[in-house]
Amino acid sequence: MTAGTARVGRPAGGTRSLSGGRRTPLAARGFTLLELLVVVTIIGLLAAYVGPKYFSQLGRSEQGIARAQVEAFARALDTYRLEVGRYPTTEEGLNALLLRPANTAKWNGPYLQKAVPPDPWGRAYMYRAPGANSDFEIVSYGKDGQPGGTGDAADVIYP
């Protein structure tokens, strides 16, 4: 550089703040509070949109699980009837599919691979023989545990 020419641009040795210390590059400064609030708001809006759809799907899947379990019990009860000649009584219940009831000569079980599970809401299935409209019925009162209801609280009744 020749005498009399001024240097344009940054001073030699990097950028310095007014106090004499080094300034951090713009990329390393982090986020402002406003930017963080915008991101949190967007995440909240997405959760508010997706959350109800997810939880309604969860309720439908519990109803589907209950229906599948009840149908599996019904198939096992039909096999029991073919071998024993009758359905288990209400007192014998679904446990007759696992353990031989007293005074049952032709029992060739167990008719289920595992113990009778509770319904998806943690309550025992109700078994009645004879049922209101058939030889037997299996009932789960849904999420609310009360007769009747709609949606997640709807009863699952076989047949």
Short mmCIF file of the C-alpha atoms (twelve columns), coordinates in Angstrom:
data_MODEL
# 
_entry.id   MODEL 
# 
loop_
_atom_site.group_PDB 
_atom_site.id 
_atom_site.type_symbol 
_atom_site.label_atom_id 
_atom_site.label_alt_id 
_atom_site.label_comp_id 
_atom_site.label_asym_id 
_atom_site.label_seq_id 
_atom_site.Cartn_x 
_atom_site.Cartn_y 
_atom_site.Cartn_z 
_atom_site.pdbx_PDB_model_num 
ATOM 1   C CA . MET A 1   0.000   0.000   0.000  1 
ATOM 2   C CA . THR A 2   1.316   3.426   -0.833 1 
ATOM 3   C CA . ALA A 3   1.286   6.452   1.361  1 
ATOM 4   C CA . GLY A 4   -1.852  8.513   1.084  1 
ATOM 5   C CA . THR A 5   -4.203  5.658   0.177  1 
ATOM 6   C CA . ALA A 6   -6.839  4.724   2.682  1 
ATOM 7   C CA . ARG A 7   -7.789  1.184   3.362  1 
ATOM 8   C CA . VAL A 8   -11.465 0.377   2.871  1 
ATOM 9   C CA . GLY A 9   -13.101 -2.579  4.607  1 
ATOM 10  C CA . ARG A 10  -12.379 -4.302  7.889  1 
ATOM 11  C CA . PRO A 11  -9.456  -3.361  10.045 1 
ATOM 12  C CA . ALA A 12  -6.598  -5.811  10.183 1 
ATOM 13  C CA . GLY A 13  -6.871  -8.507  12.835 1 
ATOM 14  C CA . GLY A 14  -10.645 -9.161  12.588 1 
ATOM 15  C CA . THR A 15  -13.712 -7.328  13.759 1 
ATOM 16  C CA . ARG A 16  -13.601 -5.588  17.128 1 
ATOM 17  C CA . SER A 17  -16.381 -4.198  19.221 1 
ATOM 18  C CA . LEU A 18  -16.316 -0.673  20.667 1 
ATOM 19  C CA . SER A 19  -15.049 -2.057  23.970 1 
ATOM 20  C CA . GLY A 20  -12.068 -3.595  22.244 1 
ATOM 21  C CA . GLY A 21  -13.126 -7.282  22.593 1 
ATOM 22  C CA . ARG A 22  -13.818 -9.613  19.705 1 
ATOM 23  C CA . ARG A 23  -17.392 -9.731  18.387 1 
ATOM 24  C CA . THR A 24  -18.965 -13.126 17.778 1 
ATOM 25  C CA . PRO A 25  -19.987 -13.945 14.241 1 
ATOM 26  C CA . LEU A 26  -23.679 -13.462 13.420 1 
ATOM 27  C CA . ALA A 27  -24.284 -17.227 13.011 1 
ATOM 28  C CA . ALA A 28  -23.106 -17.981 16.561 1 
ATOM 29  C CA . ARG A 29  -25.312 -15.409 18.346 1 
ATOM 30  C CA . GLY A 30  -28.350 -17.752 18.786 1 
ATOM 31  C CA . PHE A 31  -32.055 -17.029 18.522 1 
ATOM 32  C CA . THR A 32  -33.988 -14.032 19.717 1 
ATOM 33  C CA . LEU A 33  -36.917 -14.385 22.074 1 
ATOM 34  C CA . LEU A 34  -39.293 -13.443 19.269 1 
ATOM 35  C CA . GLU A 35  -37.964 -16.198 17.016 1 
ATOM 36  C CA . LEU A 36  -38.364 -18.754 19.805 1 
ATOM 37  C CA . LEU A 37  -41.942 -17.607 20.472 1 
ATOM 38  C CA . VAL A 38  -42.817 -17.970 16.776 1 
ATOM 39  C CA . VAL A 39  -41.423 -21.520 16.703 1 
ATOM 40  C CA . VAL A 40  -43.247 -22.508 19.908 1 
ATOM 41  C CA . THR A 41  -46.495 -21.056 18.521 1 
ATOM 42  C CA . ILE A 42  -46.141 -23.047 15.296 1 
ATOM 43  C CA . ILE A 43  -45.472 -26.258 17.249 1 
ATOM 44  C CA . GLY A 44  -48.512 -25.543 19.444 1 
ATOM 45  C CA . LEU A 45  -50.743 -25.037 16.412 1 
ATOM 46  C CA . LEU A 46  -49.543 -28.296 14.856 1 
ATOM 47  C CA . ALA A 47  -50.149 -30.169 18.135 1 
ATOM 48  C CA . ALA A 48  -53.643 -28.686 18.398 1 
ATOM 49  C CA . TYR A 49  -54.412 -29.899 14.872 1 
ATOM 50  C CA . VAL A 50  -52.817 -33.370 15.054 1 
ATOM 51  C CA . GLY A 51  -53.597 -34.247 18.705 1 
ATOM 52  C CA . PRO A 52  -57.374 -34.716 18.429 1 
ATOM 53  C CA . LYS A 53  -56.997 -36.766 15.255 1 
ATOM 54  C CA . TYR A 54  -54.461 -39.034 16.986 1 
ATOM 55  C CA . PHE A 55  -56.551 -39.578 20.123 1 
ATOM 56  C CA . SER A 56  -59.749 -40.266 18.176 1 
ATOM 57  C CA . GLN A 57  -57.818 -42.924 16.266 1 
ATOM 58  C CA . LEU A 58  -56.685 -44.411 19.582 1 
ATOM 59  C CA . GLY A 59  -60.310 -44.778 20.721 1 
ATOM 60  C CA . ARG A 60  -61.246 -46.539 17.495 1 
ATOM 61  C CA . SER A 61  -58.345 -48.953 17.893 1 
ATOM 62  C CA . GLU A 62  -59.468 -49.896 21.439 1 
ATOM 63  C CA . GLN A 63  -62.939 -50.681 20.088 1 
ATOM 64  C CA . GLY A 64  -61.331 -52.793 17.338 1 
ATOM 65  C CA . ILE A 65  -59.222 -54.696 19.873 1 
ATOM 66  C CA . ALA A 66  -62.311 -55.434 21.967 1 
ATOM 67  C CA . ARG A 67  -64.213 -56.696 18.904 1 
ATOM 68  C CA . ALA A 68  -61.309 -58.923 17.866 1 
ATOM 69  C CA . GLN A 69  -60.962 -60.402 21.362 1 
ATOM 70  C CA . VAL A 70  -64.710 -61.067 21.631 1 
ATOM 71  C CA . GLU A 71  -64.694 -62.816 18.237 1 
ATOM 72  C CA . ALA A 72  -61.737 -64.970 19.326 1 
ATOM 73  C CA . PHE A 73  -63.635 -65.951 22.481 1 
ATOM 74  C CA . ALA A 74  -66.695 -66.821 20.352 1 
ATOM 75  C CA . ARG A 75  -64.625 -69.120 18.115 1 
ATOM 76  C CA . ALA A 76  -63.166 -70.842 21.186 1 
ATOM 77  C CA . LEU A 77  -66.678 -71.187 22.673 1 
ATOM 78  C CA . ASP A 78  -67.914 -72.805 19.447 1 
ATOM 79  C CA . THR A 79  -65.072 -75.325 19.622 1 
ATOM 80  C CA . TYR A 80  -65.919 -75.968 23.277 1 
ATOM 81  C CA . ARG A 81  -69.562 -76.619 22.345 1 
ATOM 82  C CA . LEU A 82  -68.584 -79.031 19.553 1 
ATOM 83  C CA . GLU A 83  -66.480 -81.119 21.945 1 
ATOM 84  C CA . VAL A 84  -68.452 -80.845 25.200 1 
ATOM 85  C CA . GLY A 85  -71.945 -80.642 23.687 1 
ATOM 86  C CA . ARG A 86  -72.943 -77.344 25.330 1 
ATOM 87  C CA . TYR A 87  -71.635 -73.840 25.980 1 
ATOM 88  C CA . PRO A 88  -70.185 -73.076 29.410 1 
ATOM 89  C CA . THR A 89  -72.719 -71.857 31.945 1 
ATOM 90  C CA . THR A 90  -72.663 -68.268 33.177 1 
ATOM 91  C CA . GLU A 91  -71.126 -69.499 36.435 1 
ATOM 92  C CA . GLU A 92  -68.345 -71.391 34.611 1 
ATOM 93  C CA . GLY A 93  -67.710 -68.318 32.477 1 
ATOM 94  C CA . LEU A 94  -64.882 -67.854 30.012 1 
ATOM 95  C CA . ASN A 95  -62.488 -69.608 32.417 1 
ATOM 96  C CA . ALA A 96  -64.064 -72.888 31.222 1 
ATOM 97  C CA . LEU A 97  -62.037 -72.344 28.054 1 
ATOM 98  C CA . LEU A 98  -58.824 -72.715 30.080 1 
ATOM 99  C CA . LEU A 99  -59.675 -74.994 33.006 1 
ATOM 100 C CA . ARG A 100 -61.866 -78.104 32.953 1 
ATOM 101 C CA . PRO A 101 -65.145 -77.391 34.728 1 
ATOM 102 C CA . ALA A 102 -66.360 -79.988 37.230 1 
ATOM 103 C CA . ASN A 103 -68.553 -82.753 35.762 1 
ATOM 104 C CA . THR A 104 -67.388 -82.131 32.186 1 
ATOM 105 C CA . ALA A 105 -66.249 -85.422 30.681 1 
ATOM 106 C CA . LYS A 106 -65.494 -84.539 27.038 1 
ATOM 107 C CA . TRP A 107 -63.484 -81.361 27.720 1 
ATOM 108 C CA . ASN A 108 -60.400 -81.397 25.467 1 
ATOM 109 C CA . GLY A 109 -58.968 -77.943 26.198 1 
ATOM 110 C CA . PRO A 110 -57.564 -75.539 26.831 1 
ATOM 111 C CA . TYR A 111 -59.369 -73.700 24.066 1 
ATOM 112 C CA . LEU A 112 -57.382 -70.476 24.488 1 
ATOM 113 C CA . GLN A 113 -53.598 -70.180 24.375 1 
ATOM 114 C CA . LYS A 114 -53.427 -67.631 27.208 1 
ATOM 115 C CA . ALA A 115 -55.541 -66.484 30.122 1 
ATOM 116 C CA . VAL A 116 -58.642 -64.439 29.314 1 
ATOM 117 C CA . PRO A 117 -57.395 -60.833 29.138 1 
ATOM 118 C CA . PRO A 118 -59.358 -57.861 30.422 1 
ATOM 119 C CA . ASP A 119 -60.983 -55.591 27.865 1 
ATOM 120 C CA . PRO A 120 -58.849 -52.698 26.523 1 
ATOM 121 C CA . TRP A 121 -60.139 -50.491 29.359 1 
ATOM 122 C CA . GLY A 122 -58.997 -52.887 32.092 1 
ATOM 123 C CA . ARG A 123 -62.337 -54.487 33.015 1 
ATOM 124 C CA . ALA A 124 -63.349 -58.146 32.752 1 
ATOM 125 C CA . TYR A 125 -65.547 -59.247 29.860 1 
ATOM 126 C CA . MET A 126 -69.023 -60.356 30.917 1 
ATOM 127 C CA . TYR A 127 -70.200 -63.748 29.699 1 
ATOM 128 C CA . ARG A 128 -73.815 -64.888 29.889 1 
ATOM 129 C CA . ALA A 129 -75.289 -68.198 28.765 1 
ATOM 130 C CA . PRO A 130 -77.925 -68.154 27.527 1 
ATOM 131 C CA . GLY A 131 -77.712 -64.671 26.070 1 
ATOM 132 C CA . ALA A 132 -80.584 -62.300 25.372 1 
ATOM 133 C CA . ASN A 133 -80.815 -63.248 21.672 1 
ATOM 134 C CA . SER A 134 -78.560 -66.287 21.299 1 
ATOM 135 C CA . ASP A 135 -76.981 -69.231 23.103 1 
ATOM 136 C CA . PHE A 136 -74.427 -66.910 24.745 1 
ATOM 137 C CA . GLU A 137 -73.259 -63.316 24.737 1 
ATOM 138 C CA . ILE A 138 -70.013 -61.605 25.599 1 
ATOM 139 C CA . VAL A 139 -70.151 -57.947 26.632 1 
ATOM 140 C CA . SER A 140 -67.712 -55.089 27.244 1 
ATOM 141 C CA . TYR A 141 -69.283 -51.782 28.218 1 
ATOM 142 C CA . GLY A 142 -66.605 -49.675 26.521 1 
ATOM 143 C CA . LYS A 143 -64.513 -46.872 27.924 1 
ATOM 144 C CA . ASP A 144 -67.102 -45.579 30.401 1 
ATOM 145 C CA . GLY A 145 -67.961 -49.021 31.823 1 
ATOM 146 C CA . GLN A 146 -71.698 -48.223 31.642 1 
ATOM 147 C CA . PRO A 147 -74.370 -49.835 29.435 1 
ATOM 148 C CA . GLY A 148 -75.075 -47.890 26.252 1 
ATOM 149 C CA . GLY A 149 -72.933 -45.081 24.931 1 
ATOM 150 C CA . THR A 150 -71.451 -43.931 21.668 1 
ATOM 151 C CA . GLY A 151 -67.964 -43.561 20.236 1 
ATOM 152 C CA . ASP A 152 -65.289 -44.776 22.675 1 
ATOM 153 C CA . ALA A 153 -67.988 -45.501 25.266 1 
ATOM 154 C CA . ALA A 154 -70.010 -47.752 22.931 1 
ATOM 155 C CA . ASP A 155 -70.694 -51.280 24.117 1 
ATOM 156 C CA . VAL A 156 -69.040 -54.211 22.359 1 
ATOM 157 C CA . ILE A 157 -71.507 -57.106 22.382 1 
ATOM 158 C CA . TYR A 158 -71.233 -60.508 20.724 1 
ATOM 159 C CA . PRO A 159 -73.332 -61.544 18.877 1 
# 
